[in-house]
Amino acid sequence: MLIDGKQISKNIMEELSSEIKTITSKLGRAPYLSIILIGNNPASEVYVREKLKACKYVGIFGNLTRFDSSASEEEIESDIKKKNDNKDVDGILLQLPLPDHLDSEKLIEFIDPNKDVDGLTTENIGLLVSGNPRFVPATPLGIIELINRMGVELKGRNVVIVGRSKIVGRPLSIIMSGKGANSNATVTLCHSWTSNLIDFTSQADVLIVSTGSANTINGSMIKKGAIVIDVGINKIEDQTKKSGYRLVGDVDFDSAKTKASMITPVPGGVGPMTIAMLMKNVSLSTQL
Ligand code: NDP
């Protein structure tokens, strides 16, 4: 069965639209998300455009601050601090990756943790680890929401996550192995140093893949009946397409779908959920 992230995210966006109407009338203004974009990374341009479009759809005021790729750390720091002090700004998002000369870890820490809708400050990561999350990064949050809405129970099941990034695999492993609602799974977190990856993936009831390379996983590595969540977004050459490329995930979809009981497509799986859950985090930021 296909996990239709596009449709599920649409439902969430509808729910959020009405939630945000209520918030707007209570606050006397729309929730405010400030996005900071430095440089002109083409993928970031696309992501930012999608985020702003989603803001408009649900009734959030999305504001973009652009900096030249040569911007200094001091300039960004001062802009973030101004936004921290502005009571009308609810959420602040620093679009990653940053140009090489900027230290993203350092700059993220300047964001007021109560406005850190990406959930990347040390304070918010700490809260997540301690089992008392405030902002959960949008992609893990979206994956959990997909799993919940598909009626999948995680308690006691083997979850294998391939990829330990700070924005996907690691937070997800903490949540799913925790004691919160729909968690209590036995989680294995794999990475590029994992020996014999197949030994782990073939034991997974739920397999989540976020490696950033196409075909990391194929059908032969998946247990029959497993639930497969593919986070990856990779451009591969395809001369049959007008653009000359198509998007694929980190999982070889055709072979995986013959083994999986449920699987997310790429595109149309985790991607739209990430955007919807960012909107949910902005909504939450108005309540802090
Ligand atoms: P990173 O690129 O930051 O890290 C990749 C992780 O995968 C690392 O932990 C790496 O191991 C591990 N890895 C890489 N190759 C292998 C392999 N062959 N076997 C086992 N582990 C491997 O990951 P992200 O999570 O940021 O991004 C991954 C993908 O997901 C990208 O394609 C990105 O575009 C996409 N993405 C999609 C989102 C969405 O909304 N759909 C949101 C975020 C990301 P090590 O740590 O040892 O280097």
mmCIF file with all atom_site columns, C-alpha atoms and ligand atoms in Angstrom, residues 47 139 162-169 190-194 197 209-213 216 230-234 250 270-272 274-275, ligand 1:
data_model
loop_
_atom_site.group_PDB
_atom_site.id
_atom_site.type_symbol
_atom_site.label_atom_id
_atom_site.label_alt_id
_atom_site.label_comp_id
_atom_site.label_asym_id
_atom_site.label_entity_id
_atom_site.label_seq_id
_atom_site.pdbx_PDB_ins_code
_atom_site.Cartn_x
_atom_site.Cartn_y
_atom_site.Cartn_z
_atom_site.occupancy
_atom_site.B_iso_or_equiv
_atom_site.pdbx_formal_charge
_atom_site.auth_seq_id
_atom_site.auth_comp_id
_atom_site.auth_asym_id
_atom_site.auth_atom_id
_atom_site.pdbx_PDB_model_num
ATOM   1  C CA  . TYR A 1 47  ? 12.411 24.899 -0.303 1.00 0.00 ? 47  TYR A CA  1
ATOM   2  C CA  . THR A 1 139 ? 10.863 15.879 9.105  1.00 0.00 ? 139 THR A CA  1
ATOM   3  C CA  . VAL A 1 162 ? 19.492 4.354  8.206  1.00 0.00 ? 162 VAL A CA  1
ATOM   4  C CA  . GLY A 1 163 ? 21.153 7.779  8.541  1.00 0.00 ? 163 GLY A CA  1
ATOM   5  C CA  . ARG A 1 164 ? 21.978 9.611  11.794 1.00 0.00 ? 164 ARG A CA  1
ATOM   6  C CA  . SER A 1 165 ? 21.621 13.274 10.762 1.00 0.00 ? 165 SER A CA  1
ATOM   7  C CA  . LYS A 1 166 ? 20.716 15.887 13.343 1.00 0.00 ? 166 LYS A CA  1
ATOM   8  C CA  . ILE A 1 167 ? 17.578 16.857 11.403 1.00 0.00 ? 167 ILE A CA  1
ATOM   9  C CA  . VAL A 1 168 ? 16.192 13.384 10.625 1.00 0.00 ? 168 VAL A CA  1
ATOM   10 C CA  . GLY A 1 169 ? 17.647 10.100 11.880 1.00 0.00 ? 169 GLY A CA  1
ATOM   11 C CA  . CYS A 1 190 ? 22.597 2.755  11.244 1.00 0.00 ? 190 CYS A CA  1
ATOM   12 C CA  . HIS A 1 191 ? 25.130 4.923  9.418  1.00 0.00 ? 191 HIS A CA  1
ATOM   13 C CA  . SER A 1 192 ? 27.973 4.708  6.961  1.00 0.00 ? 192 SER A CA  1
ATOM   14 C CA  . TRP A 1 193 ? 30.133 2.727  9.421  1.00 0.00 ? 193 TRP A CA  1
ATOM   15 C CA  . THR A 1 194 ? 27.482 0.074  9.994  1.00 0.00 ? 194 THR A CA  1
ATOM   16 C CA  . LEU A 1 197 ? 23.658 -3.108 6.778  1.00 0.00 ? 197 LEU A CA  1
ATOM   17 C CA  . VAL A 1 209 ? 15.970 5.614  5.216  1.00 0.00 ? 209 VAL A CA  1
ATOM   18 C CA  . SER A 1 210 ? 17.647 9.037  5.148  1.00 0.00 ? 210 SER A CA  1
ATOM   19 C CA  . THR A 1 211 ? 21.091 8.703  3.571  1.00 0.00 ? 211 THR A CA  1
ATOM   20 C CA  . GLY A 1 212 ? 21.012 11.090 0.613  1.00 0.00 ? 212 GLY A CA  1
ATOM   21 C CA  . SER A 1 213 ? 22.002 8.479  -1.963 1.00 0.00 ? 213 SER A CA  1
ATOM   22 C CA  . THR A 1 216 ? 20.961 2.632  -0.552 1.00 0.00 ? 216 THR A CA  1
ATOM   23 C CA  . ASP A 1 230 ? 11.945 6.921  2.323  1.00 0.00 ? 230 ASP A CA  1
ATOM   24 C CA  . VAL A 1 231 ? 13.196 10.383 3.284  1.00 0.00 ? 231 VAL A CA  1
ATOM   25 C CA  . GLY A 1 232 ? 15.754 10.878 0.507  1.00 0.00 ? 232 GLY A CA  1
ATOM   26 C CA  . ILE A 1 233 ? 15.386 13.297 -2.365 1.00 0.00 ? 233 ILE A CA  1
ATOM   27 C CA  . ASN A 1 234 ? 17.894 12.639 -5.165 1.00 0.00 ? 234 ASN A CA  1
ATOM   28 C CA  . ASP A 1 250 ? 17.138 6.542  -1.135 1.00 0.00 ? 250 ASP A CA  1
ATOM   29 C CA  . VAL A 1 270 ? 7.796  12.575 3.451  1.00 0.00 ? 270 VAL A CA  1
ATOM   30 C CA  . GLY A 1 271 ? 8.526  15.845 1.589  1.00 0.00 ? 271 GLY A CA  1
ATOM   31 C CA  . PRO A 1 272 ? 5.060  17.430 1.800  1.00 0.00 ? 272 PRO A CA  1
ATOM   32 C CA  . THR A 1 274 ? 7.889  18.190 6.358  1.00 0.00 ? 274 THR A CA  1
ATOM   33 C CA  . ILE A 1 275 ? 6.365  21.442 5.133  1.00 0.00 ? 275 ILE A CA  1
HETATM 34 P P1  . NDP B 2 .   ? 22.856 13.706 5.866  1.00 0.00 ? 1   NDP B P1  1
HETATM 35 O O1  . NDP B 2 .   ? 23.244 13.871 4.448  1.00 0.00 ? 1   NDP B O1  1
HETATM 36 O O2  . NDP B 2 .   ? 23.147 14.776 6.847  1.00 0.00 ? 1   NDP B O2  1
HETATM 37 O O3  . NDP B 2 .   ? 23.464 12.350 6.434  1.00 0.00 ? 1   NDP B O3  1
HETATM 38 C C1  . NDP B 2 .   ? 23.310 11.137 5.780  1.00 0.00 ? 1   NDP B C1  1
HETATM 39 C C2  . NDP B 2 .   ? 23.388 10.016 6.780  1.00 0.00 ? 1   NDP B C2  1
HETATM 40 O O4  . NDP B 2 .   ? 23.306 8.781  6.094  1.00 0.00 ? 1   NDP B O4  1
HETATM 41 C C3  . NDP B 2 .   ? 24.693 9.991  7.567  1.00 0.00 ? 1   NDP B C3  1
HETATM 42 O O5  . NDP B 2 .   ? 24.424 9.608  8.905  1.00 0.00 ? 1   NDP B O5  1
HETATM 43 C C4  . NDP B 2 .   ? 25.517 8.912  6.864  1.00 0.00 ? 1   NDP B C4  1
HETATM 44 O O6  . NDP B 2 .   ? 26.406 8.251  7.715  1.00 0.00 ? 1   NDP B O6  1
HETATM 45 C C5  . NDP B 2 .   ? 24.414 7.976  6.426  1.00 0.00 ? 1   NDP B C5  1
HETATM 46 N N1  . NDP B 2 .   ? 24.758 7.212  5.219  1.00 0.00 ? 1   NDP B N1  1
HETATM 47 C C6  . NDP B 2 .   ? 25.120 7.701  4.008  1.00 0.00 ? 1   NDP B C6  1
HETATM 48 N N2  . NDP B 2 .   ? 25.304 6.692  3.137  1.00 0.00 ? 1   NDP B N2  1
HETATM 49 C C7  . NDP B 2 .   ? 25.049 5.546  3.820  1.00 0.00 ? 1   NDP B C7  1
HETATM 50 C C8  . NDP B 2 .   ? 25.051 4.178  3.459  1.00 0.00 ? 1   NDP B C8  1
HETATM 51 N N3  . NDP B 2 .   ? 25.364 3.775  2.233  1.00 0.00 ? 1   NDP B N3  1
HETATM 52 N N4  . NDP B 2 .   ? 24.738 3.269  4.404  1.00 0.00 ? 1   NDP B N4  1
HETATM 53 C C9  . NDP B 2 .   ? 24.425 3.659  5.655  1.00 0.00 ? 1   NDP B C9  1
HETATM 54 N N5  . NDP B 2 .   ? 24.374 4.942  6.043  1.00 0.00 ? 1   NDP B N5  1
HETATM 55 C C10 . NDP B 2 .   ? 24.694 5.874  5.136  1.00 0.00 ? 1   NDP B C10 1
HETATM 56 O O7  . NDP B 2 .   ? 21.317 13.275 5.909  1.00 0.00 ? 1   NDP B O7  1
HETATM 57 P P2  . NDP B 2 .   ? 19.937 14.033 5.916  1.00 0.00 ? 1   NDP B P2  1
HETATM 58 O O8  . NDP B 2 .   ? 19.126 13.213 6.835  1.00 0.00 ? 1   NDP B O8  1
HETATM 59 O O9  . NDP B 2 .   ? 20.089 15.496 6.143  1.00 0.00 ? 1   NDP B O9  1
HETATM 60 O O10 . NDP B 2 .   ? 19.435 13.889 4.405  1.00 0.00 ? 1   NDP B O10 1
HETATM 61 C C11 . NDP B 2 .   ? 19.324 12.637 3.785  1.00 0.00 ? 1   NDP B C11 1
HETATM 62 C C12 . NDP B 2 .   ? 18.432 12.748 2.565  1.00 0.00 ? 1   NDP B C12 1
HETATM 63 O O11 . NDP B 2 .   ? 17.145 13.143 2.941  1.00 0.00 ? 1   NDP B O11 1
HETATM 64 C C13 . NDP B 2 .   ? 18.876 13.782 1.520  1.00 0.00 ? 1   NDP B C13 1
HETATM 65 O O12 . NDP B 2 .   ? 18.567 13.257 0.241  1.00 0.00 ? 1   NDP B O12 1
HETATM 66 C C14 . NDP B 2 .   ? 18.007 14.987 1.807  1.00 0.00 ? 1   NDP B C14 1
HETATM 67 O O13 . NDP B 2 .   ? 17.799 15.764 0.648  1.00 0.00 ? 1   NDP B O13 1
HETATM 68 C C15 . NDP B 2 .   ? 16.749 14.292 2.220  1.00 0.00 ? 1   NDP B C15 1
HETATM 69 N N6  . NDP B 2 .   ? 15.886 15.087 3.109  1.00 0.00 ? 1   NDP B N6  1
HETATM 70 C C16 . NDP B 2 .   ? 14.569 15.109 2.803  1.00 0.00 ? 1   NDP B C16 1
HETATM 71 C C17 . NDP B 2 .   ? 13.695 15.771 3.596  1.00 0.00 ? 1   NDP B C17 1
HETATM 72 C C18 . NDP B 2 .   ? 12.255 15.744 3.246  1.00 0.00 ? 1   NDP B C18 1
HETATM 73 O O14 . NDP B 2 .   ? 11.518 16.564 3.721  1.00 0.00 ? 1   NDP B O14 1
HETATM 74 N N7  . NDP B 2 .   ? 11.819 14.762 2.466  1.00 0.00 ? 1   NDP B N7  1
HETATM 75 C C19 . NDP B 2 .   ? 14.144 16.543 4.761  1.00 0.00 ? 1   NDP B C19 1
HETATM 76 C C20 . NDP B 2 .   ? 15.551 16.369 5.066  1.00 0.00 ? 1   NDP B C20 1
HETATM 77 C C21 . NDP B 2 .   ? 16.385 15.669 4.234  1.00 0.00 ? 1   NDP B C21 1
HETATM 78 P P3  . NDP B 2 .   ? 27.614 9.036  8.489  1.00 0.00 ? 1   NDP B P3  1
HETATM 79 O O15 . NDP B 2 .   ? 26.967 9.773  9.601  1.00 0.00 ? 1   NDP B O15 1
HETATM 80 O O16 . NDP B 2 .   ? 28.500 7.942  8.963  1.00 0.00 ? 1   NDP B O16 1
HETATM 81 O O17 . NDP B 2 .   ? 28.235 9.935  7.469  1.00 0.00 ? 1   NDP B O17 1
#
